PDB file of C-alpha atoms in Angstrom:
ATOM      1  CA  MET G 501     147.754-212.554 119.355  1.00 39.00           C
ATOM      2  CA  SER G 502     150.994-211.475 117.220  1.00 46.00           C
ATOM      3  CA  THR G 503     153.857-213.788 116.775  1.00 49.00           C
ATOM      4  CA  PRO G 504     157.265-211.958 117.612  1.00 50.00           C
ATOM      5  CA  THR G 505     160.099-212.240 115.422  1.00 52.00           C
ATOM      6  CA  ALA G 506     163.255-214.746 116.002  1.00 69.00           C
ATOM      7  CA  MET G 507     165.368-211.539 116.039  1.00 89.00           C
ATOM      8  CA  PRO G 508     165.352-209.723 119.252  1.00 95.00           C
ATOM      9  CA  ALA G 509     162.760-207.112 119.555  1.00 97.00           C
ATOM     10  CA  ARG G 510     165.033-203.891 119.415  1.00 97.00           C
ATOM     11  CA  LEU G 511     165.203-200.724 117.139  1.00 98.00           C
ATOM     12  CA  TYR G 512     167.756-201.222 114.792  1.00 98.00           C
ATOM     13  CA  ILE G 513     169.410-197.807 113.081  1.00 98.00           C
ATOM     14  CA  VAL G 514     170.722-199.202 109.639  1.00 98.00           C
ATOM     15  CA  ALA G 515     173.005-197.437 107.724  1.00 98.00           C
ATOM     16  CA  THR G 516     172.586-197.635 103.766  1.00 98.00           C
ATOM     17  CA  PRO G 517     175.042-196.726 101.143  1.00 98.00           C
ATOM     18  CA  ILE G 518     175.246-192.999 100.083  1.00 97.00           C
ATOM     19  CA  GLY G 519     175.778-193.671  96.272  1.00 95.00           C
ATOM     20  CA  ASN G 520     177.815-197.187  95.892  1.00 97.00           C
ATOM     21  CA  LEU G 521     175.732-199.883  96.689  1.00 97.00           C
ATOM     22  CA  GLY G 522     178.821-202.172  97.424  1.00 97.00           C
ATOM     23  CA  ASP G 523     179.043-200.072 100.608  1.00 98.00           C
ATOM     24  CA  MET G 524     176.089-201.782 101.889  1.00 98.00           C
ATOM     25  CA  THR G 525     177.340-204.131 104.743  1.00 98.00           C
ATOM     26  CA  ALA G 526     176.212-207.789 105.063  1.00 98.00           C
ATOM     27  CA  ARG G 527     175.055-207.048 108.550  1.00 98.00           C
ATOM     28  CA  ALA G 528     172.712-204.168 107.164  1.00 98.00           C
ATOM     29  CA  ILE G 529     171.112-206.586 104.681  1.00 98.00           C
ATOM     30  CA  ASP G 530     170.797-209.634 106.917  1.00 97.00           C
ATOM     31  CA  THR G 531     169.324-207.300 109.607  1.00 98.00           C
ATOM     32  CA  LEU G 532     166.754-206.029 106.947  1.00 97.00           C
ATOM     33  CA  LYS G 533     166.008-209.315 106.044  1.00 96.00           C
ATOM     34  CA  GLN G 534     164.923-210.359 109.408  1.00 96.00           C
ATOM     35  CA  VAL G 535     163.310-207.522 110.987  1.00 96.00           C
ATOM     36  CA  ALA G 536     159.731-207.351 111.116  1.00 96.00           C
ATOM     37  CA  ILE G 537     159.247-203.537 110.049  1.00 97.00           C
ATOM     38  CA  ILE G 538     161.634-201.292 108.153  1.00 97.00           C
ATOM     39  CA  ALA G 539     160.696-197.638 108.934  1.00 97.00           C
ATOM     40  CA  CYS G 540     162.242-195.667 105.927  1.00 96.00           C
ATOM     41  CA  GLU G 541     161.876-191.954 104.701  1.00 94.00           C
ATOM     42  CA  ASP G 542     160.587-192.759 101.449  1.00 94.00           C
ATOM     43  CA  THR G 543     158.975-196.312 100.641  1.00 95.00           C
ATOM     44  CA  ARG G 544     159.565-196.071  96.855  1.00 95.00           C
ATOM     45  CA  THR G 545     163.430-195.111  97.005  1.00 95.00           C
ATOM     46  CA  SER G 546     163.936-197.696 100.087  1.00 96.00           C
ATOM     47  CA  GLY G 547     161.987-200.281  97.786  1.00 96.00           C
ATOM     48  CA  LYS G 548     164.498-200.207  95.126  1.00 96.00           C
ATOM     49  CA  LEU G 549     167.496-200.517  97.588  1.00 97.00           C
ATOM     50  CA  LEU G 550     165.780-203.361  98.959  1.00 97.00           C
ATOM     51  CA  ALA G 551     164.800-204.972  95.692  1.00 97.00           C
ATOM     52  CA  HIS G 552     168.594-204.562  94.418  1.00 97.00           C
ATOM     53  CA  PHE G 553     169.814-206.785  97.651  1.00 97.00           C
ATOM     54  CA  GLY G 554     166.924-209.462  97.328  1.00 96.00           C
ATOM     55  CA  ILE G 555     165.293-208.182 100.629  1.00 96.00           C
ATOM     56  CA  ASP G 556     161.708-209.073 100.761  1.00 93.00           C
ATOM     57  CA  THR G 557     159.215-206.241 101.644  1.00 90.00           C
ATOM     58  CA  LYS G 558     156.174-208.866 102.491  1.00 82.00           C
ATOM     59  CA  SER G 559     156.728-210.727 105.736  1.00 71.00           C
ATOM     60  CA  GLU G 560     155.310-214.006 106.690  1.00 66.00           C
ATOM     61  CA  GLN G 561     155.329-213.086 110.388  1.00 66.00           C
ATOM     62  CA  THR G 562     151.934-212.462 111.781  1.00 64.00           C
ATOM     63  CA  ILE G 563     151.870-208.813 112.914  1.00 68.00           C
ATOM     64  CA  ASN G 564     148.725-206.931 114.725  1.00 63.00           C
ATOM     65  CA  ASP G 565     148.790-203.419 112.743  1.00 54.00           C
ATOM     66  CA  SER G 566     145.541-202.167 113.562  1.00 48.00           C
ATOM     67  CA  SER G 567     146.656-198.591 113.854  1.00 45.00           C
ATOM     68  CA  ASN G 568     149.064-198.368 110.501  1.00 47.00           C
ATOM     69  CA  ASP G 569     148.513-195.960 107.760  1.00 47.00           C
ATOM     70  CA  LYS G 570     145.199-196.833 105.650  1.00 43.00           C
ATOM     71  CA  THR G 571     147.563-197.934 102.980  1.00 42.00           C
ATOM     72  CA  ASP G 572     149.041-200.798 105.013  1.00 44.00           C
ATOM     73  CA  LYS G 573     146.058-202.024 107.019  1.00 40.00           C
ATOM     74  CA  THR G 574     147.221-205.742 107.530  1.00 37.00           C
ATOM     75  CA  ALA G 575     146.015-206.385 111.085  1.00 39.00           C
ATOM     76  CA  ASP G 576     146.334-209.727 112.029  1.00 42.00           C
ATOM     77  CA  LYS G 577     147.385-210.904 108.787  1.00 48.00           C
ATOM     78  CA  LYS G 578     150.374-212.912 107.258  1.00 55.00           C
ATOM     79  CA  GLY G 579     152.297-211.253 104.365  1.00 60.00           C
ATOM     80  CA  HIS G 580     152.098-207.850 105.575  1.00 75.00           C
ATOM     81  CA  ASN G 581     154.018-204.916 104.106  1.00 89.00           C
ATOM     82  CA  LYS G 582     157.407-204.456 106.251  1.00 94.00           C
ATOM     83  CA  LEU G 583     157.710-200.942 104.803  1.00 96.00           C
ATOM     84  CA  TRP G 584     156.323-198.462 107.184  1.00 96.00           C
ATOM     85  CA  ALA G 585     156.780-194.332 105.899  1.00 96.00           C
ATOM     86  CA  TYR G 586     158.704-192.471 108.627  1.00 96.00           C
ATOM     87  CA  HIS G 587     159.463-188.831 108.117  1.00 93.00           C
ATOM     88  CA  GLU G 588     159.122-185.446 109.231  1.00 90.00           C
ATOM     89  CA  HIS G 589     155.371-184.982 108.571  1.00 93.00           C
ATOM     90  CA  ASN G 590     154.318-188.178 110.340  1.00 94.00           C
ATOM     91  CA  SER G 591     157.058-189.203 112.856  1.00 93.00           C
ATOM     92  CA  ALA G 592     154.728-187.648 115.670  1.00 94.00           C
ATOM     93  CA  ILE G 593     151.959-190.434 115.008  1.00 95.00           C
ATOM     94  CA  GLN G 594     154.295-193.153 113.751  1.00 96.00           C
ATOM     95  CA  THR G 595     156.655-192.978 116.802  1.00 97.00           C
ATOM     96  CA  PRO G 596     154.193-194.641 119.406  1.00 97.00           C
ATOM     97  CA  LYS G 597     153.235-196.806 116.864  1.00 97.00           C
ATOM     98  CA  ILE G 598     156.528-198.152 116.328  1.00 98.00           C
ATOM     99  CA  ILE G 599     157.602-198.269 119.923  1.00 98.00           C
ATOM    100  CA  GLU G 600     154.302-200.239 120.423  1.00 97.00           C
ATOM    101  CA  MET G 601     155.199-202.856 117.835  1.00 96.00           C
ATOM    102  CA  ILE G 602     158.776-203.427 119.364  1.00 97.00           C
ATOM    103  CA  GLN G 603     157.095-203.885 122.973  1.00 97.00           C
ATOM    104  CA  GLN G 604     154.949-206.545 121.669  1.00 96.00           C
ATOM    105  CA  GLY G 605     158.078-208.245 120.329  1.00 96.00           C
ATOM    106  CA  HIS G 606     158.784-207.166 116.870  1.00 96.00           C
ATOM    107  CA  SER G 607     162.162-206.016 115.415  1.00 97.00           C
ATOM    108  CA  VAL G 608     162.070-203.026 113.654  1.00 98.00           C
ATOM    109  CA  ALA G 609     164.830-201.204 111.411  1.00 98.00           C
ATOM    110  CA  LEU G 610     165.110-197.350 110.852  1.00 98.00           C
ATOM    111  CA  ILE G 611     166.560-196.381 107.755  1.00 97.00           C
ATOM    112  CA  SER G 612     166.865-193.093 105.661  1.00 95.00           C
ATOM    113  CA  ASP G 613     167.008-192.752 101.834  1.00 95.00           C
ATOM    114  CA  ALA G 614     170.925-192.910 102.043  1.00 95.00           C
ATOM    115  CA  GLY G 615     173.554-193.064 104.614  1.00 96.00           C
ATOM    116  CA  THR G 616     173.461-193.295 108.450  1.00 96.00           C
ATOM    117  CA  PRO G 617     169.895-192.293 110.128  1.00 96.00           C
ATOM    118  CA  LEU G 618     169.500-189.351 112.152  1.00 93.00           C
ATOM    119  CA  VAL G 619     172.414-187.687 110.146  1.00 91.00           C
ATOM    120  CA  SER G 620     170.374-184.674 109.203  1.00 85.00           C
ATOM    121  CA  ASP G 621     167.698-187.166 108.648  1.00 83.00           C
ATOM    122  CA  PRO G 622     164.447-187.883 110.611  1.00 82.00           C
ATOM    123  CA  GLY G 623     164.702-190.297 113.505  1.00 92.00           C
ATOM    124  CA  TYR G 624     165.561-188.353 116.469  1.00 93.00           C
ATOM    125  CA  GLN G 625     161.986-188.575 118.113  1.00 94.00           C
ATOM    126  CA  LEU G 626     162.127-192.462 117.299  1.00 97.00           C
ATOM    127  CA  VAL G 627     165.284-193.272 119.186  1.00 97.00           C
ATOM    128  CA  GLN G 628     164.395-190.805 121.933  1.00 97.00           C
ATOM    129  CA  ALA G 629     161.201-192.534 122.812  1.00 97.00           C
ATOM    130  CA  ALA G 630     162.702-196.016 122.353  1.00 98.00           C
ATOM    131  CA  HIS G 631     165.072-194.647 125.433  1.00 98.00           C
ATOM    132  CA  SER G 632     162.571-193.414 127.189  1.00 98.00           C
ATOM    133  CA  ALA G 633     160.273-196.557 126.825  1.00 98.00           C
ATOM    134  CA  GLY G 634     163.512-198.705 127.939  1.00 98.00           C
ATOM    135  CA  VAL G 635     163.579-200.102 124.129  1.00 98.00           C
ATOM    136  CA  THR G 636     166.744-201.243 123.259  1.00 98.00           C
ATOM    137  CA  VAL G 637     168.471-199.327 120.430  1.00 98.00           C
ATOM    138  CA  ALA G 638     171.232-201.171 118.384  1.00 98.00           C
ATOM    139  CA  PRO G 639     173.443-199.327 115.517  1.00 98.00           C
ATOM    140  CA  ILE G 640     174.040-201.225 112.225  1.00 98.00           C
ATOM    141  CA  VAL G 641     176.939-199.109 111.069  1.00 98.00           C
ATOM    142  CA  GLY G 642     177.745-198.038 107.735  1.00 97.00           C
ATOM    143  CA  ALA G 643     178.316-195.270 105.210  1.00 97.00           C
ATOM    144  CA  SER G 644     178.178-191.479 106.369  1.00 97.00           C
ATOM    145  CA  ALA G 645     178.744-188.733 103.756  1.00 97.00           C
ATOM    146  CA  ALA G 646     179.883-186.406 106.580  1.00 98.00           C
ATOM    147  CA  ILE G 647     182.480-188.896 107.969  1.00 98.00           C
ATOM    148  CA  ALA G 648     183.360-190.095 104.526  1.00 98.00           C
ATOM    149  CA  ALA G 649     184.399-186.185 103.456  1.00 98.00           C
ATOM    150  CA  LEU G 650     186.319-185.815 106.706  1.00 98.00           C
ATOM    151  CA  SER G 651     188.375-188.814 106.021  1.00 98.00           C
ATOM    152  CA  VAL G 652     189.375-187.448 102.585  1.00 98.00           C
ATOM    153  CA  ALA G 653     189.639-183.515 103.292  1.00 98.00           C
ATOM    154  CA  GLY G 654     193.099-183.403 104.336  1.00 96.00           C
ATOM    155  CA  LEU G 655     192.201-181.159 107.418  1.00 95.00           C
ATOM    156  CA  PRO G 656     192.580-181.950 111.230  1.00 93.00           C
ATOM    157  CA  SER G 657     190.285-184.638 112.116  1.00 93.00           C
ATOM    158  CA  ASP G 658     190.844-184.778 115.449  1.00 89.00           C
ATOM    159  CA  ARG G 659     188.426-182.533 116.655  1.00 91.00           C
ATOM    160  CA  PHE G 660     185.589-181.499 114.324  1.00 95.00           C
ATOM    161  CA  SER G 661     181.927-180.513 114.324  1.00 95.00           C
ATOM    162  CA  PHE G 662     179.144-181.356 111.997  1.00 97.00           C
ATOM    163  CA  ILE G 663     176.948-178.470 111.446  1.00 97.00           C
ATOM    164  CA  GLY G 664     174.737-180.191 108.874  1.00 96.00           C
ATOM    165  CA  PHE G 665     172.761-177.616 106.408  1.00 97.00           C
ATOM    166  CA  LEU G 666     172.990-173.928 107.184  1.00 97.00           C
ATOM    167  CA  PRO G 667     169.949-171.659 107.156  1.00 97.00           C
ATOM    168  CA  ALA G 668     168.172-171.143 103.403  1.00 96.00           C
ATOM    169  CA  LYS G 669     167.538-167.559 103.767  1.00 97.00           C
ATOM    170  CA  THR G 670     170.852-165.170 103.829  1.00 97.00           C
ATOM    171  CA  HIS G 671     170.542-163.342 106.770  1.00 97.00           C
ATOM    172  CA  GLY G 672     170.182-166.561 108.905  1.00 97.00           C
ATOM    173  CA  ARG G 673     172.924-168.203 107.090  1.00 98.00           C
ATOM    174  CA  GLN G 674     175.629-165.095 107.824  1.00 97.00           C
ATOM    175  CA  LYS G 675     174.271-165.099 111.238  1.00 96.00           C
ATOM    176  CA  GLN G 676     175.249-168.632 111.878  1.00 97.00           C
ATOM    177  CA  LEU G 677     178.468-168.512 110.017  1.00 97.00           C
ATOM    178  CA  ASP G 678     179.502-165.373 112.153  1.00 94.00           C
ATOM    179  CA  ALA G 679     178.870-167.694 115.187  1.00 94.00           C
ATOM    180  CA  LEU G 680     181.098-170.322 113.797  1.00 94.00           C
ATOM    181  CA  LYS G 681     183.852-167.902 112.445  1.00 92.00           C
ATOM    182  CA  SER G 682     186.195-168.399 115.464  1.00 89.00           C
ATOM    183  CA  ARG G 683     185.585-171.814 116.224  1.00 91.00           C
ATOM    184  CA  THR G 684     189.209-173.679 115.830  1.00 90.00           C
ATOM    185  CA  GLU G 685     188.042-177.110 115.161  1.00 93.00           C
ATOM    186  CA  THR G 686     187.277-178.540 111.709  1.00 96.00           C
ATOM    187  CA  LEU G 687     183.780-177.816 110.424  1.00 98.00           C
ATOM    188  CA  ILE G 688     181.483-180.034 108.183  1.00 98.00           C
ATOM    189  CA  PHE G 689     178.556-178.533 106.171  1.00 98.00           C
ATOM    190  CA  TYR G 690     175.845-180.211 104.020  1.00 98.00           C
ATOM    191  CA  GLU G 691     174.591-178.017 101.342  1.00 98.00           C
ATOM    192  CA  ALA G 692     171.919-178.094  98.558  1.00 97.00           C
ATOM    193  CA  PRO G 693     173.098-177.618  95.027  1.00 97.00           C
ATOM    194  CA  HIS G 694     170.933-174.273  94.616  1.00 97.00           C
ATOM    195  CA  ARG G 695     172.211-172.625  97.113  1.00 98.00           C
ATOM    196  CA  ILE G 696     176.057-174.038  97.205  1.00 98.00           C
ATOM    197  CA  ILE G 697     177.551-170.531  95.480  1.00 98.00           C
ATOM    198  CA  ALA G 698     175.987-168.205  97.937  1.00 98.00           C
ATOM    199  CA  SER G 699     176.798-170.293 100.833  1.00 98.00           C
ATOM    200  CA  LEU G 700     180.282-170.406  99.625  1.00 98.00           C
ATOM    201  CA  LYS G 701     180.164-166.507  99.034  1.00 98.00           C
ATOM    202  CA  ASP G 702     178.995-166.153 102.632  1.00 98.00           C
ATOM    203  CA  MET G 703     181.618-168.383 103.928  1.00 98.00           C
ATOM    204  CA  ALA G 704     184.377-166.596 102.106  1.00 97.00           C
ATOM    205  CA  GLU G 705     183.189-163.111 103.376  1.00 97.00           C
ATOM    206  CA  ILE G 706     182.782-164.132 107.022  1.00 96.00           C
ATOM    207  CA  PHE G 707     185.520-166.918 107.312  1.00 97.00           C
ATOM    208  CA  GLY G 708     187.995-165.221 105.202  1.00 96.00           C
ATOM    209  CA  ALA G 709     188.572-166.079 101.324  1.00 97.00           C
ATOM    210  CA  ASP G 710     191.929-167.893 102.151  1.00 96.00           C
ATOM    211  CA  ARG G 711     190.523-170.378 104.796  1.00 96.00           C
ATOM    212  CA  GLU G 712     190.955-173.917 103.627  1.00 97.00           C
ATOM    213  CA  VAL G 713     188.041-176.058 102.506  1.00 98.00           C
ATOM    214  CA  THR G 714     187.616-179.343 100.907  1.00 98.00           C
ATOM    215  CA  PHE G 715     184.776-179.603  98.505  1.00 98.00           C
ATOM    216  CA  CYS G 716     183.215-182.919  98.396  1.00 98.00           C
ATOM    217  CA  ARG G 717     180.290-184.016  96.040  1.00 98.00           C
ATOM    218  CA  GLU G 718     178.492-186.901  94.850  1.00 98.00           C
ATOM    219  CA  LEU G 719     180.897-189.161  97.171  1.00 98.00           C
ATOM    220  CA  THR G 720     181.002-192.746  96.101  1.00 98.00           C
ATOM    221  CA  LYS G 721     179.315-192.278  92.987  1.00 97.00           C
ATOM    222  CA  THR G 722     180.410-192.208  89.443  1.00 96.00           C
ATOM    223  CA  PHE G 723     181.139-188.407  89.007  1.00 95.00           C
ATOM    224  CA  GLU G 724     182.563-188.144  92.428  1.00 98.00           C
ATOM    225  CA  THR G 725     184.715-184.728  93.234  1.00 98.00           C
ATOM    226  CA  VAL G 726     186.964-184.435  96.244  1.00 98.00           C
ATOM    227  CA  TYR G 727     188.623-180.693  95.741  1.00 98.00           C
ATOM    228  CA  LYS G 728     191.109-179.130  98.029  1.00 98.00           C
ATOM    229  CA  SER G 729     191.443-175.318  98.111  1.00 97.00           C
ATOM    230  CA  THR G 730     190.677-172.212  99.930  1.00 97.00           C
ATOM    231  CA  LEU G 731     187.038-170.672  99.915  1.00 98.00           C
ATOM    232  CA  GLY G 732     188.183-168.061  97.139  1.00 97.00           C
ATOM    233  CA  ALA G 733     189.415-170.234  94.786  1.00 97.00           C
ATOM    234  CA  LEU G 734     186.602-172.886  95.429  1.00 98.00           C
ATOM    235  CA  ILE G 735     183.926-170.215  94.611  1.00 98.00           C
ATOM    236  CA  ASP G 736     185.634-169.962  91.232  1.00 98.00           C
ATOM    237  CA  PHE G 737     185.717-173.662  90.455  1.00 98.00           C
ATOM    238  CA  VAL G 738     182.380-174.454  91.338  1.00 98.00           C
ATOM    239  CA  SER G 739     181.354-171.116  89.636  1.00 98.00           C
ATOM    240  CA  ALA G 740     182.897-172.370  86.420  1.00 97.00           C
ATOM    241  CA  ASP G 741     181.384-175.654  86.005  1.00 97.00           C
ATOM    242  CA  ASP G 742     177.737-176.329  86.424  1.00 96.00           C
ATOM    243  CA  ASN G 743     178.147-180.245  87.119  1.00 96.00           C
ATOM    244  CA  GLN G 744     179.912-179.057  90.604  1.00 98.00           C
ATOM    245  CA  GLN G 745     176.526-177.524  91.304  1.00 97.00           C
ATOM    246  CA  ARG G 746     174.646-180.687  91.260  1.00 97.00           C
ATOM    247  CA  GLY G 747     174.138-183.956  93.380  1.00 97.00           C
ATOM    248  CA  GLU G 748     175.050-184.195  97.288  1.00 97.00           C
ATOM    249  CA  ILE G 749     177.474-181.654  98.672  1.00 98.00           C
ATOM    250  CA  VAL G 750     179.721-181.856 101.500  1.00 98.00           C
ATOM    251  CA  ILE G 751     181.742-178.800 102.283  1.00 98.00           C
ATOM    252  CA  VAL G 752     184.656-179.282 105.050  1.00 98.00           C
ATOM    253  CA  VAL G 753     186.158-176.268 106.297  1.00 98.00           C
ATOM    254  CA  ALA G 754     189.397-175.850 108.291  1.00 97.00           C
ATOM    255  CA  GLY G 755     189.080-174.382 111.718  1.00 94.00           C
ATOM    256  CA  ASN G 756     190.147-170.693 112.533  1.00 91.00           C
ATOM    257  CA  SER G 757     194.093-171.140 112.802  1.00 83.00           C
ATOM    258  CA  SER G 758     194.521-167.648 113.963  1.00 72.00           C
ATOM    259  CA  ALA G 759     192.753-168.619 117.553  1.00 54.00           C
ATOM    260  CA  THR G 760     195.555-170.859 117.935  1.00 49.00           C
ATOM    261  CA  ASP G 761     198.671-168.808 117.392  1.00 48.00           C
ATOM    262  CA  ASP G 762     200.999-168.478 120.223  1.00 47.00           C
ATOM    263  CA  ASP G 763     200.411-164.495 119.837  1.00 48.00           C
ATOM    264  CA  ASP G 764     197.088-164.655 120.948  1.00 57.00           C
ATOM    265  CA  ILE G 765     197.768-166.764 124.123  1.00 68.00           C
ATOM    266  CA  SER G 766     198.021-163.800 126.354  1.00 71.00           C
ATOM    267  CA  THR G 767     193.927-163.268 125.319  1.00 75.00           C
ATOM    268  CA  HIS G 768     193.176-166.411 127.610  1.00 84.00           C
ATOM    269  CA  ASP G 769     195.234-165.187 130.790  1.00 86.00           C
ATOM    270  CA  ALA G 770     192.050-164.586 132.875  1.00 88.00           C
ATOM    271  CA  LEU G 771     190.984-168.307 131.905  1.00 90.00           C
ATOM    272  CA  LEU G 772     194.339-169.783 132.925  1.00 90.00           C
ATOM    273  CA  GLN G 773     194.882-167.830 136.202  1.00 90.00           C
ATOM    274  CA  ARG G 774     191.432-168.971 137.139  1.00 90.00           C
ATOM    275  CA  LEU G 775     192.457-172.604 136.241  1.00 91.00           C
ATOM    276  CA  LEU G 776     195.560-172.162 138.320  1.00 90.00           C
ATOM    277  CA  GLU G 777     193.885-171.300 141.545  1.00 90.00           C
ATOM    278  CA  ASP G 778     192.525-175.063 141.474  1.00 91.00           C
ATOM    279  CA  LEU G 779     194.308-176.874 139.308  1.00 92.00           C
ATOM    280  CA  SER G 780     198.146-178.092 138.883  1.00 92.00           C
ATOM    281  CA  VAL G 781     199.889-176.499 135.593  1.00 91.00           C
ATOM    282  CA  LYS G 782     199.754-179.779 133.722  1.00 91.00           C
ATOM    283  CA  LYS G 783     196.021-179.988 134.261  1.00 92.00           C
ATOM    284  CA  ALA G 784     195.134-176.252 133.863  1.00 90.00           C
ATOM    285  CA  ALA G 785     197.231-176.695 130.375  1.00 90.00           C
ATOM    286  CA  ALA G 786     195.027-179.687 129.406  1.00 90.00           C
ATOM    287  CA  LEU G 787     192.216-178.123 130.304  1.00 92.00           C
ATOM    288  CA  GLY G 788     192.544-174.789 128.520  1.00 88.00           C
ATOM    289  CA  ALA G 789     193.301-176.414 125.746  1.00 86.00           C
ATOM    290  CA  ASP G 790     189.788-178.336 125.582  1.00 86.00           C
ATOM    291  CA  ILE G 791     188.248-174.956 126.335  1.00 86.00           C
ATOM    292  CA  THR G 792     190.199-172.769 124.000  1.00 81.00           C
ATOM    293  CA  GLY G 793     191.528-174.923 121.400  1.00 77.00           C
ATOM    294  CA  VAL G 794     194.856-173.544 121.725  1.00 82.00           C
ATOM    295  CA  LYS G 795     197.796-176.200 121.644  1.00 81.00           C
ATOM    296  CA  LYS G 796     198.500-177.767 125.206  1.00 84.00           C
ATOM    297  CA  ASN G 797     202.016-177.140 125.231  1.00 82.00           C
ATOM    298  CA  ALA G 798     201.786-173.276 124.312  1.00 83.00           C
ATOM    299  CA  LEU G 799     199.306-173.022 126.982  1.00 89.00           C
ATOM    300  CA  TYR G 800     201.539-175.078 129.327  1.00 87.00           C
ATOM    301  CA  GLN G 801     204.562-172.339 128.735  1.00 85.00           C
ATOM    302  CA  ARG G 802     202.255-169.498 129.354  1.00 86.00           C
ATOM    303  CA  LEU G 803     200.922-170.677 132.513  1.00 89.00           C
ATOM    304  CA  LEU G 804     204.421-171.196 133.801  1.00 88.00           C
ATOM    305  CA  GLU G 805     205.371-167.529 132.869  1.00 84.00           C
ATOM    306  CA  LEU G 806     202.022-166.587 134.912  1.00 86.00           C
ATOM    307  CA  GLN G 807     203.459-168.657 137.861  1.00 85.00           C
ATOM    308  CA  ASN G 808     206.488-166.316 137.689  1.00 79.00           C
ATOM    309  CA  GLU G 809     204.912-163.124 137.113  1.00 72.00           C
TER     310      GLU G 809
END
């Protein structure tokens, strides 16, 4: 029989640094030291991180690992390799194995190559399976490139949407951007270096060259860039410097401010009149603001006008 770990048998979602190793939390280190299995995107990348923090990738715990990859066969043996490869190409196979390990009493941590797992990284299937199986899922919080970029962007952060990577092909990218152009909340994108100029040009064409944007590159790393401008000016900035076309890139784009102008409020009259049928002016204004992105006070005034017409 396998010997359960002293740590509660759960699935731990562990955030790791996005660049600066000083951002690794003490709780994350402690968790990775104690769990029986560490599921990671790339065992070589994660192996270097774990070595830096003195986290042994060999476990003294006995584990029945009769179904793991051939390279990691350690059934009913001590000193098994804690690192299990878990990525988009093997998730369908590895997910049930990991859930079974937890159900047998072993603790499992999921990490990505950098940052918080599941944010444009593998892991959704595993977390979903854990919930379906009644397995407890615990977050070990830490770095996230999207939130780090939002925190320094100087753009509204009360409402935002994480879009992640846009489609690689021009047609698909432009189609998605067109669907987003009227959104009023701040938008957060990831982009690959070799597509950054093409993506910025598509954004400028569809959102408008004067749309505010903050370009964040290599956050927390030595050559970090945080550059706030407009999309039109940003294209010039990135095009003029090859270094800005390298590394990890986050683009934080302001929402469509024209959709919140008072002059445009009348376009929402049909919605406001319908809300007034069932709600007070105050509640209708609050719900209308959530739906349209228009300021609540502006909608409140328009609702009063509609009542008096």
